[in-house]
């Protein structure tokens, strides 16, 4: 069982998986056997709302850094998801087609989006935050949002 | 499957201020006021939460169809907590997935797509009510 880092703000608790790295766009990256799985962070899925539809670029798609790799449609918003890594999509979570709600239910686990064969990891890694840093960024973002 | 009154309790989300909650309520009004008024009773989730005896009594007598506006599923959970018999659970999100073109917007008043989504949901509920009550009618004839 994962020991998540977490912070509670008002009635919301946001979790951070310590085994992942994070982009400034709230996408998590987890290295698995030389490839990377990507998914939505907990705060991003909670802020977006219940996910009705998800569209992930299919296997074989070559992604550039900072390119849209997926989009979601929720009750509240449509969100384009930006890839924090470059490489080729080699797998898409098959559960998303029939049960996109797994992203809301288990964003760091069953709700993963796609798997990428990395092409420039050393450069991509430099721009990612570790879990502790991302937790602080998340707190800051929520605090700033509360002021506006 | 229905009780002596032959009615089905319709329990929508109370989600005041949320679009999908409004869709659930608009659908519930359509079912209970226009489509199947003689076969249904509308139960207010807010009244149920307040412990309203009449609402509890309705649930004790009649099978319930719940309509949840979000994954919290408050309507379904509350009916369950009150000991109600849930015949069918509907979730607006699931209906929206079946009718992607009907993107609802608005809270106090739904946009046209939202009205269409509520209508589609109401029609699915109508079918369920007919199934439930036809079993009862069949029972009487047996």
PDB file of C-alpha atoms in Angstrom:
ATOM      1  CA  UNK A   1       0.000   0.000   0.000  1.00  0.00           C
ATOM      2  CA  UNK A   2       1.371   3.369  -1.032  1.00  0.00           C
ATOM      3  CA  UNK A   3       2.212   5.901   1.655  1.00  0.00           C
ATOM      4  CA  UNK A   4       1.005   9.033  -0.088  1.00  0.00           C
ATOM      5  CA  UNK A   5       2.123  12.504   0.783  1.00  0.00           C
ATOM      6  CA  UNK A   6      -0.963  14.605   1.259  1.00  0.00           C
ATOM      7  CA  UNK A   7      -2.324  17.947   2.229  1.00  0.00           C
ATOM      8  CA  UNK A   8      -5.826  18.889   3.299  1.00  0.00           C
ATOM      9  CA  UNK A   9      -7.256  22.213   2.290  1.00  0.00           C
ATOM     10  CA  UNK A  10     -10.787  23.009   3.400  1.00  0.00           C
ATOM     11  CA  UNK A  11     -12.690  19.752   2.882  1.00  0.00           C
ATOM     12  CA  UNK A  12     -10.387  18.487   0.153  1.00  0.00           C
ATOM     13  CA  UNK A  13      -7.427  16.171   0.627  1.00  0.00           C
ATOM     14  CA  UNK A  14      -4.933  16.022  -2.203  1.00  0.00           C
ATOM     15  CA  UNK A  15      -2.508  13.139  -2.446  1.00  0.00           C
ATOM     16  CA  UNK A  16       0.916  12.840  -4.034  1.00  0.00           C
ATOM     17  CA  UNK A  17       2.455   9.494  -4.905  1.00  0.00           C
ATOM     18  CA  UNK A  18       6.090   9.564  -3.746  1.00  0.00           C
ATOM     19  CA  UNK A  19       7.066   7.098  -6.479  1.00  0.00           C
ATOM     20  CA  UNK A  20       6.249   9.583  -9.241  1.00  0.00           C
ATOM     21  CA  UNK A  21       7.755  12.693 -10.730  1.00  0.00           C
ATOM     22  CA  UNK A  22       5.509  15.587 -11.691  1.00  0.00           C
ATOM     23  CA  UNK A  23       5.209  18.243 -14.346  1.00  0.00           C
ATOM     24  CA  UNK A  24       4.089  21.783 -13.719  1.00  0.00           C
ATOM     25  CA  UNK A  25       0.933  20.857 -15.632  1.00  0.00           C
ATOM     26  CA  UNK A  26      -0.003  18.280 -12.980  1.00  0.00           C
ATOM     27  CA  UNK A  27       0.899  15.189 -14.949  1.00  0.00           C
ATOM     28  CA  UNK A  28       2.680  12.410 -13.121  1.00  0.00           C
ATOM     29  CA  UNK A  29       5.447  10.299 -14.623  1.00  0.00           C
ATOM     30  CA  UNK A  30       6.481   6.914 -13.276  1.00  0.00           C
ATOM     31  CA  UNK A  31       9.429   5.034 -14.703  1.00  0.00           C
ATOM     32  CA  UNK A  32       8.765   1.351 -15.257  1.00  0.00           C
ATOM     33  CA  UNK A  33      11.391  -0.754 -16.960  1.00  0.00           C
ATOM     34  CA  UNK A  34      12.865   1.994 -19.068  1.00  0.00           C
ATOM     35  CA  UNK A  35       9.467   3.296 -20.089  1.00  0.00           C
ATOM     36  CA  UNK A  36       7.276   5.882 -18.436  1.00  0.00           C
ATOM     37  CA  UNK A  37       3.663   5.731 -17.464  1.00  0.00           C
ATOM     38  CA  UNK A  38       1.769   9.021 -17.458  1.00  0.00           C
ATOM     39  CA  UNK A  39      -1.333  10.011 -15.574  1.00  0.00           C
ATOM     40  CA  UNK A  40      -3.256  12.870 -14.040  1.00  0.00           C
ATOM     41  CA  UNK A  41      -2.292  14.001 -10.574  1.00  0.00           C
ATOM     42  CA  UNK A  42      -4.824  13.784  -7.805  1.00  0.00           C
ATOM     43  CA  UNK A  43      -5.336  17.524  -7.610  1.00  0.00           C
ATOM     44  CA  UNK A  44      -5.869  17.784 -11.359  1.00  0.00           C
ATOM     45  CA  UNK A  45      -8.510  15.064 -11.394  1.00  0.00           C
ATOM     46  CA  UNK A  46     -10.270  16.495  -8.359  1.00  0.00           C
ATOM     47  CA  UNK A  47     -10.305  19.995  -9.785  1.00  0.00           C
ATOM     48  CA  UNK A  48     -11.507  18.766 -13.155  1.00  0.00           C
ATOM     49  CA  UNK A  49     -14.460  16.829 -11.760  1.00  0.00           C
ATOM     50  CA  UNK A  50     -16.071  13.559 -12.745  1.00  0.00           C
ATOM     51  CA  UNK A  51     -14.562  12.427 -16.016  1.00  0.00           C
ATOM     52  CA  UNK A  52     -17.076  11.535 -18.694  1.00  0.00           C
ATOM     53  CA  UNK A  53     -14.783  11.001 -21.659  1.00  0.00           C
ATOM     54  CA  UNK A  54     -11.061  10.569 -22.173  1.00  0.00           C
ATOM     55  CA  UNK A  55      -9.159  10.506 -25.410  1.00  0.00           C
ATOM     56  CA  UNK A  56      -5.525   9.387 -25.388  1.00  0.00           C
ATOM     57  CA  UNK A  57      -3.251   9.446 -28.427  1.00  0.00           C
ATOM     58  CA  UNK A  58      -3.005   5.866 -29.704  1.00  0.00           C
ATOM     59  CA  UNK A  59      -0.036   3.547 -29.575  1.00  0.00           C
ATOM     60  CA  UNK A  60       2.471   4.434 -32.263  1.00  0.00           C
ATOM     61  CA  UNK A  61       2.045   8.176 -31.781  1.00  0.00           C
ATOM     62  CA  UNK A  62       5.360   9.971 -31.452  1.00  0.00           C
ATOM     63  CA  UNK A  63       5.090  12.642 -28.800  1.00  0.00           C
ATOM     64  CA  UNK A  64       7.197  15.741 -28.580  1.00  0.00           C
ATOM     65  CA  UNK A  65       7.894  17.314 -25.216  1.00  0.00           C
ATOM     66  CA  UNK A  66       5.049  19.661 -24.233  1.00  0.00           C
ATOM     67  CA  UNK A  67       2.699  18.232 -26.846  1.00  0.00           C
ATOM     68  CA  UNK A  68      -0.892  17.323 -26.060  1.00  0.00           C
ATOM     69  CA  UNK A  69      -1.100  13.583 -25.471  1.00  0.00           C
ATOM     70  CA  UNK A  70      -4.638  13.270 -24.187  1.00  0.00           C
ATOM     71  CA  UNK A  71      -7.782  15.205 -23.464  1.00  0.00           C
ATOM     72  CA  UNK A  72     -10.542  14.742 -20.988  1.00  0.00           C
ATOM     73  CA  UNK A  73     -14.089  15.963 -20.793  1.00  0.00           C
ATOM     74  CA  UNK A  74     -15.641  16.282 -17.385  1.00  0.00           C
ATOM     75  CA  UNK A  75     -18.846  17.599 -15.983  1.00  0.00           C
ATOM     76  CA  UNK A  76     -17.186  20.986 -15.662  1.00  0.00           C
ATOM     77  CA  UNK A  77     -14.409  21.373 -18.190  1.00  0.00           C
ATOM     78  CA  UNK A  78     -12.523  20.068 -21.179  1.00  0.00           C
ATOM     79  CA  UNK A  79      -8.826  19.735 -20.417  1.00  0.00           C
ATOM     80  CA  UNK A  80      -5.904  19.158 -22.758  1.00  0.00           C
ATOM     81  CA  UNK A  81      -3.173  17.104 -21.113  1.00  0.00           C
ATOM     82  CA  UNK A  82       0.387  18.028 -21.982  1.00  0.00           C
ATOM     83  CA  UNK A  83       3.140  15.454 -22.180  1.00  0.00           C
ATOM     84  CA  UNK A  84       6.148  16.199 -19.986  1.00  0.00           C
ATOM     85  CA  UNK A  85       8.203  13.648 -21.901  1.00  0.00           C
ATOM     86  CA  UNK A  86       9.083  12.905 -25.491  1.00  0.00           C
ATOM     87  CA  UNK A  87       8.875   9.458 -27.013  1.00  0.00           C
ATOM     88  CA  UNK A  88       6.509   6.996 -28.585  1.00  0.00           C
ATOM     89  CA  UNK A  89       3.225   5.944 -27.073  1.00  0.00           C
ATOM     90  CA  UNK A  90       3.478   2.193 -26.700  1.00  0.00           C
ATOM     91  CA  UNK A  91       0.359   1.525 -24.687  1.00  0.00           C
ATOM     92  CA  UNK A  92      -2.900   3.115 -23.633  1.00  0.00           C
ATOM     93  CA  UNK A  93      -4.837   2.086 -20.554  1.00  0.00           C
ATOM     94  CA  UNK A  94      -7.602  -0.131 -21.962  1.00  0.00           C
ATOM     95  CA  UNK A  95      -9.850   0.514 -18.944  1.00  0.00           C
ATOM     96  CA  UNK A  96     -10.375   4.126 -19.976  1.00  0.00           C
ATOM     97  CA  UNK A  97     -12.637   3.279 -22.879  1.00  0.00           C
ATOM     98  CA  UNK A  98     -15.458   1.851 -20.782  1.00  0.00           C
ATOM     99  CA  UNK A  99     -14.631   3.159 -17.327  1.00  0.00           C
ATOM    100  CA  UNK A 100     -12.922   6.561 -17.497  1.00  0.00           C
ATOM    101  CA  UNK A 101     -14.000   7.092 -13.907  1.00  0.00           C
ATOM    102  CA  UNK A 102     -10.999   5.005 -12.838  1.00  0.00           C
ATOM    103  CA  UNK A 103      -9.009   8.209 -13.241  1.00  0.00           C
ATOM    104  CA  UNK A 104     -11.086   9.799 -10.488  1.00  0.00           C
ATOM    105  CA  UNK A 105     -11.118   6.677  -8.370  1.00  0.00           C
ATOM    106  CA  UNK A 106      -7.436   5.763  -8.582  1.00  0.00           C
ATOM    107  CA  UNK A 107      -5.435   8.444 -10.412  1.00  0.00           C
ATOM    108  CA  UNK A 108      -2.031   6.995  -9.550  1.00  0.00           C
ATOM    109  CA  UNK A 109      -2.930   3.370 -10.125  1.00  0.00           C
ATOM    110  CA  UNK A 110      -5.713   1.950 -12.264  1.00  0.00           C
ATOM    111  CA  UNK A 111      -6.289   5.389 -13.749  1.00  0.00           C
ATOM    112  CA  UNK A 112      -2.981   5.643 -15.597  1.00  0.00           C
ATOM    113  CA  UNK A 113      -3.320   7.060 -19.101  1.00  0.00           C
ATOM    114  CA  UNK A 114      -0.541   5.796 -21.337  1.00  0.00           C
ATOM    115  CA  UNK A 115       2.898   4.298 -21.488  1.00  0.00           C
ATOM    116  CA  UNK A 116       5.701   5.976 -23.403  1.00  0.00           C
ATOM    117  CA  UNK A 117       9.013   4.647 -24.722  1.00  0.00           C
ATOM    118  CA  UNK A 118      11.229   7.575 -23.811  1.00  0.00           C
ATOM    119  CA  UNK A 119      13.456   9.268 -26.349  1.00  0.00           C
ATOM    120  CA  UNK A 120      15.062  12.053 -24.317  1.00  0.00           C
ATOM    121  CA  UNK A 121      14.602  11.190 -20.685  1.00  0.00           C
ATOM    122  CA  UNK A 122      17.747  12.912 -19.420  1.00  0.00           C
ATOM    123  CA  UNK A 123      16.505  16.244 -20.706  1.00  0.00           C
ATOM    124  CA  UNK A 124      12.882  15.658 -19.713  1.00  0.00           C
ATOM    125  CA  UNK A 125      13.870  14.629 -16.189  1.00  0.00           C
ATOM    126  CA  UNK A 126      15.480  17.989 -15.481  1.00  0.00           C
ATOM    127  CA  UNK A 127      12.113  19.732 -15.732  1.00  0.00           C
ATOM    128  CA  UNK A 128      10.184  17.386 -13.471  1.00  0.00           C
ATOM    129  CA  UNK A 129       9.549  17.808  -9.756  1.00  0.00           C
ATOM    130  CA  UNK A 130       9.962  15.106  -7.179  1.00  0.00           C
ATOM    131  CA  UNK A 131       7.029  14.347  -4.908  1.00  0.00           C
ATOM    132  CA  UNK A 132       8.085  16.616  -2.053  1.00  0.00           C
ATOM    133  CA  UNK A 133       8.639  19.562  -4.366  1.00  0.00           C
ATOM    134  CA  UNK A 134       5.366  18.923  -6.133  1.00  0.00           C
ATOM    135  CA  UNK A 135       3.526  18.817  -2.824  1.00  0.00           C
ATOM    136  CA  UNK A 136       4.847  22.285  -2.029  1.00  0.00           C
ATOM    137  CA  UNK A 137       3.934  23.557  -5.480  1.00  0.00           C
ATOM    138  CA  UNK A 138       0.437  22.153  -5.047  1.00  0.00           C
ATOM    139  CA  UNK A 139       0.005  23.878  -1.700  1.00  0.00           C
ATOM    140  CA  UNK A 140       1.207  27.122  -3.228  1.00  0.00           C
ATOM    141  CA  UNK A 141      -1.142  26.817  -6.197  1.00  0.00           C
ATOM    142  CA  UNK A 142      -4.130  26.147  -3.965  1.00  0.00           C
ATOM    143  CA  UNK A 143      -3.204  29.034  -1.713  1.00  0.00           C
ATOM    144  CA  UNK A 144      -2.920  31.391  -4.669  1.00  0.00           C
ATOM    145  CA  UNK A 145      -6.216  30.162  -6.105  1.00  0.00           C
ATOM    146  CA  UNK A 146      -7.855  30.885  -2.779  1.00  0.00           C
ATOM    147  CA  UNK A 147      -6.761  34.512  -2.961  1.00  0.00           C
ATOM    148  CA  UNK A 148      -8.287  35.146  -6.349  1.00  0.00           C
TER     149      UNK A 148
ATOM    150  CA  UNK B   1     -42.329  -5.662  -7.034  1.00  0.00           C
ATOM    151  CA  UNK B   2     -44.252  -2.527  -6.060  1.00  0.00           C
ATOM    152  CA  UNK B   3     -46.205  -2.047  -2.873  1.00  0.00           C
ATOM    153  CA  UNK B   4     -49.928  -1.835  -2.296  1.00  0.00           C
ATOM    154  CA  UNK B   5     -50.048   1.662  -3.707  1.00  0.00           C
ATOM    155  CA  UNK B   6     -48.299   0.419  -6.822  1.00  0.00           C
ATOM    156  CA  UNK B   7     -46.003   3.422  -6.915  1.00  0.00           C
ATOM    157  CA  UNK B   8     -42.285   3.794  -7.325  1.00  0.00           C
ATOM    158  CA  UNK B   9     -40.338   6.367  -5.304  1.00  0.00           C
ATOM    159  CA  UNK B  10     -38.150   8.655  -7.384  1.00  0.00           C
ATOM    160  CA  UNK B  11     -35.236  10.131  -5.440  1.00  0.00           C
ATOM    161  CA  UNK B  12     -33.056  12.603  -7.365  1.00  0.00           C
ATOM    162  CA  UNK B  13     -29.818  14.271  -6.353  1.00  0.00           C
ATOM    163  CA  UNK B  14     -30.279  17.423  -4.318  1.00  0.00           C
ATOM    164  CA  UNK B  15     -27.190  19.005  -5.934  1.00  0.00           C
ATOM    165  CA  UNK B  16     -28.387  22.546  -5.879  1.00  0.00           C
ATOM    166  CA  UNK B  17     -25.839  24.615  -7.721  1.00  0.00           C
ATOM    167  CA  UNK B  18     -24.506  21.847  -9.909  1.00  0.00           C
ATOM    168  CA  UNK B  19     -25.466  21.165 -13.480  1.00  0.00           C
ATOM    169  CA  UNK B  20     -25.761  17.400 -13.208  1.00  0.00           C
ATOM    170  CA  UNK B  21     -27.823  17.782 -10.072  1.00  0.00           C
ATOM    171  CA  UNK B  22     -30.200  19.995 -11.997  1.00  0.00           C
ATOM    172  CA  UNK B  23     -30.387  17.422 -14.790  1.00  0.00           C
ATOM    173  CA  UNK B  24     -31.352  14.785 -12.231  1.00  0.00           C
ATOM    174  CA  UNK B  25     -34.095  16.950 -10.770  1.00  0.00           C
ATOM    175  CA  UNK B  26     -35.499  18.046 -14.128  1.00  0.00           C
ATOM    176  CA  UNK B  27     -35.665  14.405 -15.184  1.00  0.00           C
ATOM    177  CA  UNK B  28     -37.356  13.485 -11.904  1.00  0.00           C
ATOM    178  CA  UNK B  29     -39.954  16.229 -12.333  1.00  0.00           C
ATOM    179  CA  UNK B  30     -40.664  15.077 -15.877  1.00  0.00           C
ATOM    180  CA  UNK B  31     -41.158  11.493 -14.755  1.00  0.00           C
ATOM    181  CA  UNK B  32     -43.293  12.247 -11.718  1.00  0.00           C
ATOM    182  CA  UNK B  33     -45.317  15.155 -13.097  1.00  0.00           C
ATOM    183  CA  UNK B  34     -45.631  14.463 -16.817  1.00  0.00           C
ATOM    184  CA  UNK B  35     -44.621  10.975 -17.888  1.00  0.00           C
ATOM    185  CA  UNK B  36     -45.694   8.617 -15.080  1.00  0.00           C
ATOM    186  CA  UNK B  37     -47.533  10.648 -12.401  1.00  0.00           C
ATOM    187  CA  UNK B  38     -49.817   7.795 -11.426  1.00  0.00           C
ATOM    188  CA  UNK B  39     -47.009   5.334 -10.982  1.00  0.00           C
ATOM    189  CA  UNK B  40     -44.483   7.420  -9.070  1.00  0.00           C
ATOM    190  CA  UNK B  41     -43.869   9.491  -5.976  1.00  0.00           C
ATOM    191  CA  UNK B  42     -41.177  12.150  -5.838  1.00  0.00           C
ATOM    192  CA  UNK B  43     -39.080  12.049  -2.681  1.00  0.00           C
ATOM    193  CA  UNK B  44     -36.939  15.044  -1.810  1.00  0.00           C
ATOM    194  CA  UNK B  45     -33.450  14.048  -0.771  1.00  0.00           C
ATOM    195  CA  UNK B  46     -33.209  17.112   1.455  1.00  0.00           C
ATOM    196  CA  UNK B  47     -36.358  16.079   3.296  1.00  0.00           C
ATOM    197  CA  UNK B  48     -34.998  12.582   3.653  1.00  0.00           C
ATOM    198  CA  UNK B  49     -31.779  13.904   5.144  1.00  0.00           C
ATOM    199  CA  UNK B  50     -33.862  15.918   7.616  1.00  0.00           C
ATOM    200  CA  UNK B  51     -35.615  12.734   8.674  1.00  0.00           C
ATOM    201  CA  UNK B  52     -39.010  13.656   7.263  1.00  0.00           C
ATOM    202  CA  UNK B  53     -41.434  10.901   8.383  1.00  0.00           C
ATOM    203  CA  UNK B  54     -43.507  11.021   5.202  1.00  0.00           C
ATOM    204  CA  UNK B  55     -40.466  10.572   2.993  1.00  0.00           C
ATOM    205  CA  UNK B  56     -39.270   7.664   5.103  1.00  0.00           C
ATOM    206  CA  UNK B  57     -42.714   6.145   4.996  1.00  0.00           C
ATOM    207  CA  UNK B  58     -42.762   6.356   1.212  1.00  0.00           C
ATOM    208  CA  UNK B  59     -39.451   4.533   1.042  1.00  0.00           C
ATOM    209  CA  UNK B  60     -40.690   1.904   3.435  1.00  0.00           C
ATOM    210  CA  UNK B  61     -43.661   1.223   1.196  1.00  0.00           C
ATOM    211  CA  UNK B  62     -42.273   1.635  -2.294  1.00  0.00           C
ATOM    212  CA  UNK B  63     -39.258   0.524  -4.275  1.00  0.00           C
ATOM    213  CA  UNK B  64     -36.994   3.426  -5.142  1.00  0.00           C
ATOM    214  CA  UNK B  65     -35.256   4.635  -8.240  1.00  0.00           C
ATOM    215  CA  UNK B  66     -32.353   6.904  -7.356  1.00  0.00           C
ATOM    216  CA  UNK B  67     -30.782   9.485  -9.656  1.00  0.00           C
ATOM    217  CA  UNK B  68     -27.294  10.572  -8.659  1.00  0.00           C
ATOM    218  CA  UNK B  69     -25.688  13.715  -9.994  1.00  0.00           C
ATOM    219  CA  UNK B  70     -22.111  12.786  -9.173  1.00  0.00           C
ATOM    220  CA  UNK B  71     -19.898   9.993  -7.940  1.00  0.00           C
ATOM    221  CA  UNK B  72     -20.751  10.819  -4.329  1.00  0.00           C
ATOM    222  CA  UNK B  73     -24.055   9.053  -5.044  1.00  0.00           C
ATOM    223  CA  UNK B  74     -25.821  10.813  -2.172  1.00  0.00           C
ATOM    224  CA  UNK B  75     -29.299   9.817  -3.304  1.00  0.00           C
ATOM    225  CA  UNK B  76     -28.443   6.136  -3.454  1.00  0.00           C
ATOM    226  CA  UNK B  77     -26.528   6.201  -0.193  1.00  0.00           C
ATOM    227  CA  UNK B  78     -29.255   8.056   1.659  1.00  0.00           C
ATOM    228  CA  UNK B  79     -32.006   5.748   0.474  1.00  0.00           C
ATOM    229  CA  UNK B  80     -29.851   2.819   1.523  1.00  0.00           C
ATOM    230  CA  UNK B  81     -29.265   4.347   4.955  1.00  0.00           C
ATOM    231  CA  UNK B  82     -32.993   4.809   5.390  1.00  0.00           C
ATOM    232  CA  UNK B  83     -33.573   1.153   4.685  1.00  0.00           C
ATOM    233  CA  UNK B  84     -35.176   1.814   1.328  1.00  0.00           C
ATOM    234  CA  UNK B  85     -35.382  -0.804  -1.377  1.00  0.00           C
ATOM    235  CA  UNK B  86     -33.430   0.430  -4.396  1.00  0.00           C
ATOM    236  CA  UNK B  87     -34.851  -1.014  -7.587  1.00  0.00           C
ATOM    237  CA  UNK B  88     -32.498   0.836  -9.893  1.00  0.00           C
ATOM    238  CA  UNK B  89     -29.733   3.420  -9.606  1.00  0.00           C
ATOM    239  CA  UNK B  90     -29.217   5.999 -12.343  1.00  0.00           C
ATOM    240  CA  UNK B  91     -26.193   8.275 -12.627  1.00  0.00           C
ATOM    241  CA  UNK B  92     -26.399  11.374 -14.789  1.00  0.00           C
ATOM    242  CA  UNK B  93     -22.774  10.901 -15.778  1.00  0.00           C
ATOM    243  CA  UNK B  94     -23.521   7.466 -17.234  1.00  0.00           C
ATOM    244  CA  UNK B  95     -26.432   8.863 -19.213  1.00  0.00           C
ATOM    245  CA  UNK B  96     -24.261  11.692 -20.483  1.00  0.00           C
ATOM    246  CA  UNK B  97     -21.766   9.108 -21.720  1.00  0.00           C
ATOM    247  CA  UNK B  98     -24.541   7.578 -23.793  1.00  0.00           C
ATOM    248  CA  UNK B  99     -25.620  10.975 -25.156  1.00  0.00           C
ATOM    249  CA  UNK B 100     -22.372  12.821 -25.696  1.00  0.00           C
ATOM    250  CA  UNK B 101     -24.023  15.447 -27.899  1.00  0.00           C
ATOM    251  CA  UNK B 102     -26.182  16.605 -25.006  1.00  0.00           C
ATOM    252  CA  UNK B 103     -23.618  18.597 -23.052  1.00  0.00           C
ATOM    253  CA  UNK B 104     -25.511  20.196 -20.194  1.00  0.00           C
ATOM    254  CA  UNK B 105     -24.776  23.676 -18.962  1.00  0.00           C
ATOM    255  CA  UNK B 106     -26.513  25.973 -16.561  1.00  0.00           C
ATOM    256  CA  UNK B 107     -27.672  25.558 -13.004  1.00  0.00           C
ATOM    257  CA  UNK B 108     -30.935  27.351 -12.331  1.00  0.00           C
ATOM    258  CA  UNK B 109     -31.930  26.808 -15.947  1.00  0.00           C
ATOM    259  CA  UNK B 110     -30.464  24.160 -18.197  1.00  0.00           C
ATOM    260  CA  UNK B 111     -29.398  24.916 -21.732  1.00  0.00           C
ATOM    261  CA  UNK B 112     -31.141  23.118 -24.586  1.00  0.00           C
ATOM    262  CA  UNK B 113     -28.673  20.237 -24.512  1.00  0.00           C
ATOM    263  CA  UNK B 114     -29.200  19.884 -20.801  1.00  0.00           C
ATOM    264  CA  UNK B 115     -32.947  19.710 -21.303  1.00  0.00           C
ATOM    265  CA  UNK B 116     -32.411  17.003 -23.929  1.00  0.00           C
ATOM    266  CA  UNK B 117     -30.174  15.056 -21.576  1.00  0.00           C
ATOM    267  CA  UNK B 118     -32.791  15.296 -18.831  1.00  0.00           C
ATOM    268  CA  UNK B 119     -35.426  14.107 -21.281  1.00  0.00           C
ATOM    269  CA  UNK B 120     -33.269  11.152 -22.323  1.00  0.00           C
ATOM    270  CA  UNK B 121     -32.720  10.258 -18.689  1.00  0.00           C
ATOM    271  CA  UNK B 122     -36.428  10.577 -17.948  1.00  0.00           C
ATOM    272  CA  UNK B 123     -37.271   8.205 -20.785  1.00  0.00           C
ATOM    273  CA  UNK B 124     -34.840   5.609 -19.439  1.00  0.00           C
ATOM    274  CA  UNK B 125     -36.457   5.946 -16.019  1.00  0.00           C
ATOM    275  CA  UNK B 126     -39.920   5.636 -17.585  1.00  0.00           C
ATOM    276  CA  UNK B 127     -38.934   2.287 -19.048  1.00  0.00           C
ATOM    277  CA  UNK B 128     -37.689   1.097 -15.684  1.00  0.00           C
ATOM    278  CA  UNK B 129     -40.907   2.183 -14.014  1.00  0.00           C
ATOM    279  CA  UNK B 130     -42.962   0.366 -16.625  1.00  0.00           C
ATOM    280  CA  UNK B 131     -40.928  -2.778 -16.050  1.00  0.00           C
ATOM    281  CA  UNK B 132     -41.377  -2.543 -12.294  1.00  0.00           C
ATOM    282  CA  UNK B 133     -45.078  -1.858 -12.424  1.00  0.00           C
ATOM    283  CA  UNK B 134     -45.790  -4.408 -15.152  1.00  0.00           C
ATOM    284  CA  UNK B 135     -44.381  -7.082 -12.855  1.00  0.00           C
ATOM    285  CA  UNK B 136     -46.831  -5.936 -10.235  1.00  0.00           C
ATOM    286  CA  UNK B 137     -49.720  -5.862 -12.649  1.00  0.00           C
ATOM    287  CA  UNK B 138     -48.746  -9.332 -13.876  1.00  0.00           C
ATOM    288  CA  UNK B 139     -48.741 -10.522 -10.286  1.00  0.00           C
ATOM    289  CA  UNK B 140     -52.294  -9.368  -9.793  1.00  0.00           C
ATOM    290  CA  UNK B 141     -53.475 -11.216 -12.863  1.00  0.00           C
ATOM    291  CA  UNK B 142     -51.718 -14.439 -11.978  1.00  0.00           C
TER     292      UNK B 142
END
